[in-house]
């Protein structure tokens, strides 16, 4: 009688066993945690890149604002720019003041000097970019006469 039972085919099993379900859930959980960690690192990196990009933009805007600054006339100062950006600078003379000369050596109407400028770009009172730039300063000190040509 026992032999007959052993020979009978078992019914096909429908669904998953509890052990198979636990293993599948564990594998899925491990993959989900790895994916979440990867996405978290990417999000952090994206935020850092965006902050750095904004700082570079602000630094370029500050440098563009310095194009209008004559450090001989304005050795230090501040300018408010559109968008809430403020530019501050302090300059010091690094090549002494000298008369301007043309290509042929003739004296020109201005004196010139080279300045090093310490520049800060601020948003809401917080420095977002800081750099050093060298700029020429000038001052008109003579007049040109017709016989100077």
PDB file of N, CA and C in Angstrom, residues 24-132:
ATOM      1  N   UNK A  24      12.757  36.385  -2.201  1.00  0.00           N
ATOM      2  CA  UNK A  24      12.499  37.372  -3.250  1.00  0.00           C
ATOM      3  C   UNK A  24      12.373  38.775  -2.664  1.00  0.00           C
ATOM      4  N   UNK A  25      11.691  38.891  -1.540  1.00  0.00           N
ATOM      5  CA  UNK A  25      11.535  40.197  -0.881  1.00  0.00           C
ATOM      6  C   UNK A  25      12.874  40.728  -0.377  1.00  0.00           C
ATOM      7  N   UNK A  26      13.720  39.858   0.128  1.00  0.00           N
ATOM      8  CA  UNK A  26      15.054  40.266   0.602  1.00  0.00           C
ATOM      9  C   UNK A  26      15.902  40.770  -0.564  1.00  0.00           C
ATOM     10  N   UNK A  27      15.892  40.071  -1.674  1.00  0.00           N
ATOM     11  CA  UNK A  27      16.664  40.494  -2.853  1.00  0.00           C
ATOM     12  C   UNK A  27      16.138  41.836  -3.365  1.00  0.00           C
ATOM     13  N   UNK A  28      14.820  41.959  -3.433  1.00  0.00           N
ATOM     14  CA  UNK A  28      14.232  43.224  -3.876  1.00  0.00           C
ATOM     15  C   UNK A  28      14.622  44.369  -2.937  1.00  0.00           C
ATOM     16  N   UNK A  29      14.594  44.132  -1.637  1.00  0.00           N
ATOM     17  CA  UNK A  29      14.944  45.167  -0.647  1.00  0.00           C
ATOM     18  C   UNK A  29      16.398  45.593  -0.793  1.00  0.00           C
ATOM     19  N   UNK A  30      17.301  44.650  -0.989  1.00  0.00           N
ATOM     20  CA  UNK A  30      18.720  44.987  -1.166  1.00  0.00           C
ATOM     21  C   UNK A  30      18.927  45.830  -2.418  1.00  0.00           C
ATOM     22  N   UNK A  31      18.278  45.458  -3.505  1.00  0.00           N
ATOM     23  CA  UNK A  31      18.385  46.237  -4.748  1.00  0.00           C
ATOM     24  C   UNK A  31      17.798  47.637  -4.565  1.00  0.00           C
ATOM     25  N   UNK A  32      16.671  47.735  -3.874  1.00  0.00           N
ATOM     26  CA  UNK A  32      16.045  49.043  -3.652  1.00  0.00           C
ATOM     27  C   UNK A  32      16.934  49.931  -2.786  1.00  0.00           C
ATOM     28  N   UNK A  33      17.564  49.359  -1.768  1.00  0.00           N
ATOM     29  CA  UNK A  33      18.460  50.164  -0.914  1.00  0.00           C
ATOM     30  C   UNK A  33      19.669  50.646  -1.706  1.00  0.00           C
ATOM     31  N   UNK A  34      20.227  49.798  -2.550  1.00  0.00           N
ATOM     32  CA  UNK A  34      21.369  50.206  -3.370  1.00  0.00           C
ATOM     33  C   UNK A  34      20.959  51.314  -4.332  1.00  0.00           C
ATOM     34  N   UNK A  35      19.794  51.177  -4.934  1.00  0.00           N
ATOM     35  CA  UNK A  35      19.294  52.206  -5.849  1.00  0.00           C
ATOM     36  C   UNK A  35      19.052  53.524  -5.113  1.00  0.00           C
ATOM     37  N   UNK A  36      18.477  53.463  -3.929  1.00  0.00           N
ATOM     38  CA  UNK A  36      18.241  54.673  -3.133  1.00  0.00           C
ATOM     39  C   UNK A  36      19.560  55.350  -2.771  1.00  0.00           C
ATOM     40  N   UNK A  37      20.555  54.587  -2.362  1.00  0.00           N
ATOM     41  CA  UNK A  37      21.870  55.160  -2.018  1.00  0.00           C
ATOM     42  C   UNK A  37      22.487  55.837  -3.241  1.00  0.00           C
ATOM     43  N   UNK A  38      22.394  55.201  -4.388  1.00  0.00           N
ATOM     44  CA  UNK A  38      22.942  55.771  -5.617  1.00  0.00           C
ATOM     45  C   UNK A  38      22.226  57.070  -5.964  1.00  0.00           C
ATOM     46  N   UNK A  39      20.898  57.082  -5.852  1.00  0.00           N
ATOM     47  CA  UNK A  39      20.136  58.294  -6.157  1.00  0.00           C
ATOM     48  C   UNK A  39      20.444  59.408  -5.159  1.00  0.00           C
ATOM     49  N   UNK A  40      20.658  59.062  -3.913  1.00  0.00           N
ATOM     50  CA  UNK A  40      20.987  60.058  -2.890  1.00  0.00           C
ATOM     51  C   UNK A  40      22.335  60.714  -3.184  1.00  0.00           C
ATOM     52  N   UNK A  41      23.317  59.919  -3.559  1.00  0.00           N
ATOM     53  CA  UNK A  41      24.633  60.459  -3.906  1.00  0.00           C
ATOM     54  C   UNK A  41      24.520  61.364  -5.132  1.00  0.00           C
ATOM     55  N   UNK A  42      23.748  60.945  -6.122  1.00  0.00           N
ATOM     56  CA  UNK A  42      23.576  61.774  -7.316  1.00  0.00           C
ATOM     57  C   UNK A  42      22.875  63.085  -6.988  1.00  0.00           C
ATOM     58  N   UNK A  43      21.885  63.050  -6.118  1.00  0.00           N
ATOM     59  CA  UNK A  43      21.176  64.273  -5.732  1.00  0.00           C
ATOM     60  C   UNK A  43      22.118  65.231  -5.003  1.00  0.00           C
ATOM     61  N   UNK A  44      22.930  64.715  -4.098  1.00  0.00           N
ATOM     62  CA  UNK A  44      23.899  65.546  -3.375  1.00  0.00           C
ATOM     63  C   UNK A  44      24.895  66.171  -4.339  1.00  0.00           C
ATOM     64  N   UNK A  45      25.371  65.384  -5.283  1.00  0.00           N
ATOM     65  CA  UNK A  45      26.310  65.892  -6.284  1.00  0.00           C
ATOM     66  C   UNK A  45      25.661  66.966  -7.137  1.00  0.00           C
ATOM     67  N   UNK A  46      24.431  66.766  -7.526  1.00  0.00           N
ATOM     68  CA  UNK A  46      23.713  67.754  -8.331  1.00  0.00           C
ATOM     69  C   UNK A  46      23.576  69.081  -7.579  1.00  0.00           C
ATOM     70  N   UNK A  47      23.253  69.030  -6.311  1.00  0.00           N
ATOM     71  CA  UNK A  47      23.118  70.252  -5.506  1.00  0.00           C
ATOM     72  C   UNK A  47      24.460  70.981  -5.434  1.00  0.00           C
ATOM     73  N   UNK A  48      25.531  70.240  -5.243  1.00  0.00           N
ATOM     74  CA  UNK A  48      26.872  70.862  -5.181  1.00  0.00           C
ATOM     75  C   UNK A  48      27.246  71.504  -6.521  1.00  0.00           C
ATOM     76  N   UNK A  49      26.960  70.817  -7.611  1.00  0.00           N
ATOM     77  CA  UNK A  49      27.279  71.358  -8.942  1.00  0.00           C
ATOM     78  C   UNK A  49      26.467  72.628  -9.204  1.00  0.00           C
ATOM     79  N   UNK A  50      25.192  72.624  -8.827  1.00  0.00           N
ATOM     80  CA  UNK A  50      24.361  73.809  -9.028  1.00  0.00           C
ATOM     81  C   UNK A  50      24.870  74.989  -8.193  1.00  0.00           C
ATOM     82  N   UNK A  51      25.305  74.727  -6.965  1.00  0.00           N
ATOM     83  CA  UNK A  51      25.846  75.795  -6.117  1.00  0.00           C
ATOM     84  C   UNK A  51      27.138  76.341  -6.708  1.00  0.00           C
ATOM     85  N   UNK A  52      27.980  75.469  -7.211  1.00  0.00           N
ATOM     86  CA  UNK A  52      29.244  75.907  -7.817  1.00  0.00           C
ATOM     87  C   UNK A  52      28.982  76.705  -9.095  1.00  0.00           C
ATOM     88  N   UNK A  53      28.013  76.268  -9.868  1.00  0.00           N
ATOM     89  CA  UNK A  53      27.639  76.978 -11.096  1.00  0.00           C
ATOM     90  C   UNK A  53      27.142  78.387 -10.768  1.00  0.00           C
ATOM     91  N   UNK A  54      26.341  78.506  -9.734  1.00  0.00           N
ATOM     92  CA  UNK A  54      25.843  79.826  -9.315  1.00  0.00           C
ATOM     93  C   UNK A  54      26.990  80.715  -8.850  1.00  0.00           C
ATOM     94  N   UNK A  55      27.962  80.138  -8.128  1.00  0.00           N
ATOM     95  CA  UNK A  55      29.115  80.914  -7.668  1.00  0.00           C
ATOM     96  C   UNK A  55      29.952  81.401  -8.848  1.00  0.00           C
ATOM     97  N   UNK A  56      30.130  80.560  -9.854  1.00  0.00           N
ATOM     98  CA  UNK A  56      30.888  80.962 -11.045  1.00  0.00           C
ATOM     99  C   UNK A  56      30.153  82.077 -11.787  1.00  0.00           C
ATOM    100  N   UNK A  57      28.832  81.948 -11.918  1.00  0.00           N
ATOM    101  CA  UNK A  57      28.038  83.005 -12.564  1.00  0.00           C
ATOM    102  C   UNK A  57      28.174  84.323 -11.807  1.00  0.00           C
ATOM    103  N   UNK A  58      28.094  84.253 -10.474  1.00  0.00           N
ATOM    104  CA  UNK A  58      28.222  85.468  -9.671  1.00  0.00           C
ATOM    105  C   UNK A  58      29.629  86.067  -9.798  1.00  0.00           C
ATOM    106  N   UNK A  59      30.651  85.221  -9.847  1.00  0.00           N
ATOM    107  CA  UNK A  59      32.016  85.707 -10.031  1.00  0.00           C
ATOM    108  C   UNK A  59      32.202  86.384 -11.374  1.00  0.00           C
ATOM    109  N   UNK A  60      31.603  85.827 -12.406  1.00  0.00           N
ATOM    110  CA  UNK A  60      31.691  86.448 -13.737  1.00  0.00           C
ATOM    111  C   UNK A  60      30.959  87.787 -13.772  1.00  0.00           C
ATOM    112  N   UNK A  61      29.821  87.851 -13.100  1.00  0.00           N
ATOM    113  CA  UNK A  61      29.086  89.117 -13.038  1.00  0.00           C
ATOM    114  C   UNK A  61      29.909  90.167 -12.288  1.00  0.00           C
ATOM    115  N   UNK A  62      30.578  89.751 -11.222  1.00  0.00           N
ATOM    116  CA  UNK A  62      31.424  90.682 -10.468  1.00  0.00           C
ATOM    117  C   UNK A  62      32.597  91.159 -11.327  1.00  0.00           C
ATOM    118  N   UNK A  63      33.209  90.256 -12.067  1.00  0.00           N
ATOM    119  CA  UNK A  63      34.321  90.630 -12.945  1.00  0.00           C
ATOM    120  C   UNK A  63      33.856  91.590 -14.029  1.00  0.00           C
ATOM    121  N   UNK A  64      32.675  91.353 -14.581  1.00  0.00           N
ATOM    122  CA  UNK A  64      32.127  92.257 -15.592  1.00  0.00           C
ATOM    123  C   UNK A  64      31.870  93.644 -14.990  1.00  0.00           C
ATOM    124  N   UNK A  65      31.406  93.690 -13.751  1.00  0.00           N
ATOM    125  CA  UNK A  65      31.163  94.981 -13.097  1.00  0.00           C
ATOM    126  C   UNK A  65      32.464  95.751 -12.885  1.00  0.00           C
ATOM    127  N   UNK A  66      33.575  95.042 -12.720  1.00  0.00           N
ATOM    128  CA  UNK A  66      34.876  95.704 -12.519  1.00  0.00           C
ATOM    129  C   UNK A  66      35.396  96.365 -13.788  1.00  0.00           C
ATOM    130  N   UNK A  67      34.854  95.992 -14.931  1.00  0.00           N
ATOM    131  CA  UNK A  67      35.282  96.607 -16.188  1.00  0.00           C
ATOM    132  C   UNK A  67      35.072  98.117 -16.159  1.00  0.00           C
ATOM    133  N   UNK A  68      34.113  98.566 -15.401  1.00  0.00           N
ATOM    134  CA  UNK A  68      33.797  99.996 -15.331  1.00  0.00           C
ATOM    135  C   UNK A  68      34.529 100.707 -14.198  1.00  0.00           C
ATOM    136  N   UNK A  69      35.349  99.986 -13.443  1.00  0.00           N
ATOM    137  CA  UNK A  69      36.020 100.569 -12.279  1.00  0.00           C
ATOM    138  C   UNK A  69      37.439 100.981 -12.643  1.00  0.00           C
ATOM    139  N   UNK A  70      37.787 102.217 -12.310  1.00  0.00           N
ATOM    140  CA  UNK A  70      39.155 102.713 -12.436  1.00  0.00           C
ATOM    141  C   UNK A  70      39.755 102.683 -11.034  1.00  0.00           C
ATOM    142  N   UNK A  71      40.655 101.732 -10.748  1.00  0.00           N
ATOM    143  CA  UNK A  71      41.161 101.609  -9.375  1.00  0.00           C
ATOM    144  C   UNK A  71      41.998 102.805  -8.910  1.00  0.00           C
ATOM    145  N   UNK A  72      42.490 103.615  -9.836  1.00  0.00           N
ATOM    146  CA  UNK A  72      43.209 104.811  -9.416  1.00  0.00           C
ATOM    147  C   UNK A  72      42.218 105.827  -8.849  1.00  0.00           C
ATOM    148  N   UNK A  73      41.053 105.918  -9.448  1.00  0.00           N
ATOM    149  CA  UNK A  73      40.029 106.856  -8.972  1.00  0.00           C
ATOM    150  C   UNK A  73      39.211 106.262  -7.827  1.00  0.00           C
ATOM    151  N   UNK A  74      38.964 104.959  -7.869  1.00  0.00           N
ATOM    152  CA  UNK A  74      38.166 104.271  -6.845  1.00  0.00           C
ATOM    153  C   UNK A  74      38.949 103.085  -6.300  1.00  0.00           C
ATOM    154  N   UNK A  75      39.887 103.306  -5.374  1.00  0.00           N
ATOM    155  CA  UNK A  75      40.702 102.187  -4.882  1.00  0.00           C
ATOM    156  C   UNK A  75      39.909 101.154  -4.080  1.00  0.00           C
ATOM    157  N   UNK A  76      38.778 101.555  -3.529  1.00  0.00           N
ATOM    158  CA  UNK A  76      37.911 100.599  -2.844  1.00  0.00           C
ATOM    159  C   UNK A  76      36.476 101.040  -3.062  1.00  0.00           C
ATOM    160  N   UNK A  77      35.582 100.073  -2.948  1.00  0.00           N
ATOM    161  CA  UNK A  77      34.190 100.442  -3.139  1.00  0.00           C
ATOM    162  C   UNK A  77      33.283  99.240  -3.174  1.00  0.00           C
ATOM    163  N   UNK A  78      32.043  99.516  -3.506  1.00  0.00           N
ATOM    164  CA  UNK A  78      31.022  98.478  -3.623  1.00  0.00           C
ATOM    165  C   UNK A  78      30.001  98.906  -4.657  1.00  0.00           C
ATOM    166  N   UNK A  79      29.429  97.920  -5.303  1.00  0.00           N
ATOM    167  CA  UNK A  79      28.386  98.168  -6.293  1.00  0.00           C
ATOM    168  C   UNK A  79      27.295  97.131  -6.099  1.00  0.00           C
ATOM    169  N   UNK A  80      26.062  97.587  -6.166  1.00  0.00           N
ATOM    170  CA  UNK A  80      24.919  96.668  -6.140  1.00  0.00           C
ATOM    171  C   UNK A  80      24.554  96.342  -7.582  1.00  0.00           C
ATOM    172  N   UNK A  81      24.423  95.068  -7.874  1.00  0.00           N
ATOM    173  CA  UNK A  81      24.070  94.615  -9.218  1.00  0.00           C
ATOM    174  C   UNK A  81      22.646  94.066  -9.210  1.00  0.00           C
ATOM    175  N   UNK A  82      22.014  94.018 -10.356  1.00  0.00           N
ATOM    176  CA  UNK A  82      20.668  93.436 -10.422  1.00  0.00           C
ATOM    177  C   UNK A  82      20.675  91.981  -9.944  1.00  0.00           C
ATOM    178  N   UNK A  83      19.581  91.569  -9.366  1.00  0.00           N
ATOM    179  CA  UNK A  83      19.482  90.186  -8.897  1.00  0.00           C
ATOM    180  C   UNK A  83      19.963  89.991  -7.478  1.00  0.00           C
ATOM    181  N   UNK A  84      20.254  91.071  -6.763  1.00  0.00           N
ATOM    182  CA  UNK A  84      20.654  90.948  -5.360  1.00  0.00           C
ATOM    183  C   UNK A  84      22.127  90.671  -5.136  1.00  0.00           C
ATOM    184  N   UNK A  85      22.955  90.829  -6.143  1.00  0.00           N
ATOM    185  CA  UNK A  85      24.392  90.609  -6.002  1.00  0.00           C
ATOM    186  C   UNK A  85      25.074  91.922  -5.661  1.00  0.00           C
ATOM    187  N   UNK A  86      26.003  91.872  -4.712  1.00  0.00           N
ATOM    188  CA  UNK A  86      26.792  93.049  -4.347  1.00  0.00           C
ATOM    189  C   UNK A  86      28.260  92.723  -4.571  1.00  0.00           C
ATOM    190  N   UNK A  87      28.989  93.667  -5.170  1.00  0.00           N
ATOM    191  CA  UNK A  87      30.415  93.487  -5.441  1.00  0.00           C
ATOM    192  C   UNK A  87      31.195  94.483  -4.594  1.00  0.00           C
ATOM    193  N   UNK A  88      32.192  93.984  -3.879  1.00  0.00           N
ATOM    194  CA  UNK A  88      33.077  94.842  -3.073  1.00  0.00           C
ATOM    195  C   UNK A  88      34.514  94.611  -3.512  1.00  0.00           C
ATOM    196  N   UNK A  89      35.314  95.671  -3.467  1.00  0.00           N
ATOM    197  CA  UNK A  89      36.716  95.524  -3.849  1.00  0.00           C
ATOM    198  C   UNK A  89      37.602  96.442  -3.015  1.00  0.00           C
ATOM    199  N   UNK A  90      38.836  96.007  -2.866  1.00  0.00           N
ATOM    200  CA  UNK A  90      39.918  96.771  -2.264  1.00  0.00           C
ATOM    201  C   UNK A  90      41.098  96.609  -3.207  1.00  0.00           C
ATOM    202  N   UNK A  91      41.734  97.714  -3.569  1.00  0.00           N
ATOM    203  CA  UNK A  91      42.853  97.604  -4.504  1.00  0.00           C
ATOM    204  C   UNK A  91      44.112  98.214  -3.903  1.00  0.00           C
ATOM    205  N   UNK A  92      45.235  97.686  -4.354  1.00  0.00           N
ATOM    206  CA  UNK A  92      46.533  98.223  -3.941  1.00  0.00           C
ATOM    207  C   UNK A  92      47.429  98.315  -5.176  1.00  0.00           C
ATOM    208  N   UNK A  93      48.215  99.363  -5.210  1.00  0.00           N
ATOM    209  CA  UNK A  93      49.085  99.616  -6.354  1.00  0.00           C
ATOM    210  C   UNK A  93      50.240  98.626  -6.329  1.00  0.00           C
ATOM    211  N   UNK A  94      50.468  97.944  -7.462  1.00  0.00           N
ATOM    212  CA  UNK A  94      51.590  97.005  -7.522  1.00  0.00           C
ATOM    213  C   UNK A  94      52.661  97.458  -8.514  1.00  0.00           C
ATOM    214  N   UNK A  95      52.299  98.285  -9.487  1.00  0.00           N
ATOM    215  CA  UNK A  95      53.281  98.930 -10.368  1.00  0.00           C
ATOM    216  C   UNK A  95      53.044 100.431 -10.197  1.00  0.00           C
ATOM    217  N   UNK A  96      54.082 101.172  -9.751  1.00  0.00           N
ATOM    218  CA  UNK A  96      53.887 102.578  -9.405  1.00  0.00           C
ATOM    219  C   UNK A  96      53.377 103.432 -10.568  1.00  0.00           C
ATOM    220  N   UNK A  97      52.773 104.501 -10.183  1.00  0.00           N
ATOM    221  CA  UNK A  97      52.233 105.484 -11.135  1.00  0.00           C
ATOM    222  C   UNK A  97      53.358 106.004 -12.020  1.00  0.00           C
ATOM    223  N   UNK A  98      53.051 106.117 -13.322  1.00  0.00           N
ATOM    224  CA  UNK A  98      54.046 106.611 -14.280  1.00  0.00           C
ATOM    225  C   UNK A  98      53.301 107.330 -15.398  1.00  0.00           C
ATOM    226  N   UNK A  99      53.988 108.246 -16.074  1.00  0.00           N
ATOM    227  CA  UNK A  99      53.332 108.921 -17.198  1.00  0.00           C
ATOM    228  C   UNK A  99      53.034 107.924 -18.314  1.00  0.00           C
ATOM    229  N   UNK A 100      51.884 108.088 -18.948  1.00  0.00           N
ATOM    230  CA  UNK A 100      51.539 107.250 -20.090  1.00  0.00           C
ATOM    231  C   UNK A 100      52.383 107.635 -21.288  1.00  0.00           C
ATOM    232  N   UNK A 101      52.826 106.635 -22.023  1.00  0.00           N
ATOM    233  CA  UNK A 101      53.625 106.893 -23.220  1.00  0.00           C
ATOM    234  C   UNK A 101      53.041 106.131 -24.396  1.00  0.00           C
ATOM    235  N   UNK A 102      53.130 106.722 -25.556  1.00  0.00           N
ATOM    236  CA  UNK A 102      52.637 106.091 -26.775  1.00  0.00           C
ATOM    237  C   UNK A 102      53.669 105.142 -27.340  1.00  0.00           C
ATOM    238  N   UNK A 103      53.342 104.577 -28.495  1.00  0.00           N
ATOM    239  CA  UNK A 103      54.235 103.605 -29.131  1.00  0.00           C
ATOM    240  C   UNK A 103      55.571 104.229 -29.521  1.00  0.00           C
ATOM    241  N   UNK A 104      55.578 105.516 -29.890  1.00  0.00           N
ATOM    242  CA  UNK A 104      56.820 106.186 -30.298  1.00  0.00           C
ATOM    243  C   UNK A 104      57.545 106.800 -29.103  1.00  0.00           C
ATOM    244  N   UNK A 105      57.004 106.598 -27.910  1.00  0.00           N
ATOM    245  CA  UNK A 105      57.652 107.138 -26.717  1.00  0.00           C
ATOM    246  C   UNK A 105      57.148 108.509 -26.314  1.00  0.00           C
ATOM    247  N   UNK A 106      56.201 109.064 -27.056  1.00  0.00           N
ATOM    248  CA  UNK A 106      55.657 110.382 -26.726  1.00  0.00           C
ATOM    249  C   UNK A 106      54.776 110.272 -25.485  1.00  0.00           C
ATOM    250  N   UNK A 107      54.817 111.306 -24.654  1.00  0.00           N
ATOM    251  CA  UNK A 107      53.974 111.316 -23.459  1.00  0.00           C
ATOM    252  C   UNK A 107      52.522 111.525 -23.854  1.00  0.00           C
ATOM    253  N   UNK A 108      51.648 110.790 -23.187  1.00  0.00           N
ATOM    254  CA  UNK A 108      50.218 110.894 -23.432  1.00  0.00           C
ATOM    255  C   UNK A 108      49.576 111.754 -22.346  1.00  0.00           C
ATOM    256  N   UNK A 109      48.277 111.923 -22.407  1.00  0.00           N
ATOM    257  CA  UNK A 109      47.585 112.841 -21.502  1.00  0.00           C
ATOM    258  C   UNK A 109      47.318 112.242 -20.125  1.00  0.00           C
ATOM    259  N   UNK A 110      47.625 110.991 -19.921  1.00  0.00           N
ATOM    260  CA  UNK A 110      47.276 110.371 -18.644  1.00  0.00           C
ATOM    261  C   UNK A 110      48.486 109.752 -17.966  1.00  0.00           C
ATOM    262  N   UNK A 111      48.357 109.564 -16.649  1.00  0.00           N
ATOM    263  CA  UNK A 111      49.288 108.739 -15.881  1.00  0.00           C
ATOM    264  C   UNK A 111      48.608 107.388 -15.695  1.00  0.00           C
ATOM    265  N   UNK A 112      49.405 106.375 -15.496  1.00  0.00           N
ATOM    266  CA  UNK A 112      48.853 105.033 -15.354  1.00  0.00           C
ATOM    267  C   UNK A 112      49.576 104.283 -14.251  1.00  0.00           C
ATOM    268  N   UNK A 113      48.916 103.273 -13.717  1.00  0.00           N
ATOM    269  CA  UNK A 113      49.487 102.390 -12.701  1.00  0.00           C
ATOM    270  C   UNK A 113      48.743 101.057 -12.779  1.00  0.00           C
ATOM    271  N   UNK A 114      49.360 100.007 -12.243  1.00  0.00           N
ATOM    272  CA  UNK A 114      48.719  98.696 -12.209  1.00  0.00           C
ATOM    273  C   UNK A 114      48.320  98.385 -10.774  1.00  0.00           C
ATOM    274  N   UNK A 115      47.101  97.893 -10.619  1.00  0.00           N
ATOM    275  CA  UNK A 115      46.550  97.614  -9.297  1.00  0.00           C
ATOM    276  C   UNK A 115      46.150  96.146  -9.180  1.00  0.00           C
ATOM    277  N   UNK A 116      46.296  95.619  -7.967  1.00  0.00           N
ATOM    278  CA  UNK A 116      45.752  94.301  -7.652  1.00  0.00           C
ATOM    279  C   UNK A 116      44.501  94.535  -6.825  1.00  0.00           C
ATOM    280  N   UNK A 117      43.408  93.923  -7.258  1.00  0.00           N
ATOM    281  CA  UNK A 117      42.123  94.138  -6.603  1.00  0.00           C
ATOM    282  C   UNK A 117      41.653  92.848  -5.943  1.00  0.00           C
ATOM    283  N   UNK A 118      41.321  92.930  -4.665  1.00  0.00           N
ATOM    284  CA  UNK A 118      40.707  91.824  -3.933  1.00  0.00           C
ATOM    285  C   UNK A 118      39.196  92.022  -4.058  1.00  0.00           C
ATOM    286  N   UNK A 119      38.522  91.080  -4.678  1.00  0.00           N
ATOM    287  CA  UNK A 119      37.112  91.240  -5.019  1.00  0.00           C
ATOM    288  C   UNK A 119      36.277  90.182  -4.293  1.00  0.00           C
ATOM    289  N   UNK A 120      35.123  90.599  -3.791  1.00  0.00           N
ATOM    290  CA  UNK A 120      34.158  89.685  -3.177  1.00  0.00           C
ATOM    291  C   UNK A 120      32.786  89.942  -3.782  1.00  0.00           C
ATOM    292  N   UNK A 121      32.098  88.861  -4.107  1.00  0.00           N
ATOM    293  CA  UNK A 121      30.708  88.949  -4.556  1.00  0.00           C
ATOM    294  C   UNK A 121      29.851  88.398  -3.426  1.00  0.00           C
ATOM    295  N   UNK A 122      28.836  89.166  -3.016  1.00  0.00           N
ATOM    296  CA  UNK A 122      28.009  88.778  -1.882  1.00  0.00           C
ATOM    297  C   UNK A 122      26.541  88.693  -2.274  1.00  0.00           C
ATOM    298  N   UNK A 123      25.862  87.734  -1.673  1.00  0.00           N
ATOM    299  CA  UNK A 123      24.399  87.609  -1.766  1.00  0.00           C
ATOM    300  C   UNK A 123      23.876  87.541  -0.340  1.00  0.00           C
ATOM    301  N   UNK A 124      22.983  88.464  -0.008  1.00  0.00           N
ATOM    302  CA  UNK A 124      22.390  88.532   1.319  1.00  0.00           C
ATOM    303  C   UNK A 124      23.470  88.568   2.400  1.00  0.00           C
ATOM    304  N   UNK A 125      24.553  89.309   2.132  1.00  0.00           N
ATOM    305  CA  UNK A 125      25.629  89.476   3.093  1.00  0.00           C
ATOM    306  C   UNK A 125      26.594  88.314   3.195  1.00  0.00           C
ATOM    307  N   UNK A 126      26.404  87.269   2.408  1.00  0.00           N
ATOM    308  CA  UNK A 126      27.275  86.099   2.449  1.00  0.00           C
ATOM    309  C   UNK A 126      28.133  86.059   1.187  1.00  0.00           C
ATOM    310  N   UNK A 127      29.444  85.847   1.358  1.00  0.00           N
ATOM    311  CA  UNK A 127      30.363  85.796   0.219  1.00  0.00           C
ATOM    312  C   UNK A 127      30.086  84.529  -0.580  1.00  0.00           C
ATOM    313  N   UNK A 128      29.794  84.711  -1.873  1.00  0.00           N
ATOM    314  CA  UNK A 128      29.541  83.575  -2.761  1.00  0.00           C
ATOM    315  C   UNK A 128      30.684  83.366  -3.749  1.00  0.00           C
ATOM    316  N   UNK A 129      31.522  84.394  -3.922  1.00  0.00           N
ATOM    317  CA  UNK A 129      32.695  84.270  -4.793  1.00  0.00           C
ATOM    318  C   UNK A 129      33.723  85.305  -4.341  1.00  0.00           C
ATOM    319  N   UNK A 130      34.972  84.916  -4.360  1.00  0.00           N
ATOM    320  CA  UNK A 130      36.067  85.831  -4.008  1.00  0.00           C
ATOM    321  C   UNK A 130      37.245  85.522  -4.921  1.00  0.00           C
ATOM    322  N   UNK A 131      37.891  86.575  -5.415  1.00  0.00           N
ATOM    323  CA  UNK A 131      39.018  86.379  -6.319  1.00  0.00           C
ATOM    324  C   UNK A 131      39.883  87.635  -6.334  1.00  0.00           C
ATOM    325  N   UNK A 132      41.023  87.523  -6.979  1.00  0.00           N
ATOM    326  CA  UNK A 132      41.954  88.630  -7.157  1.00  0.00           C
ATOM    327  C   UNK A 132      42.033  88.933  -8.646  1.00  0.00           C
TER     328      UNK A 132
END
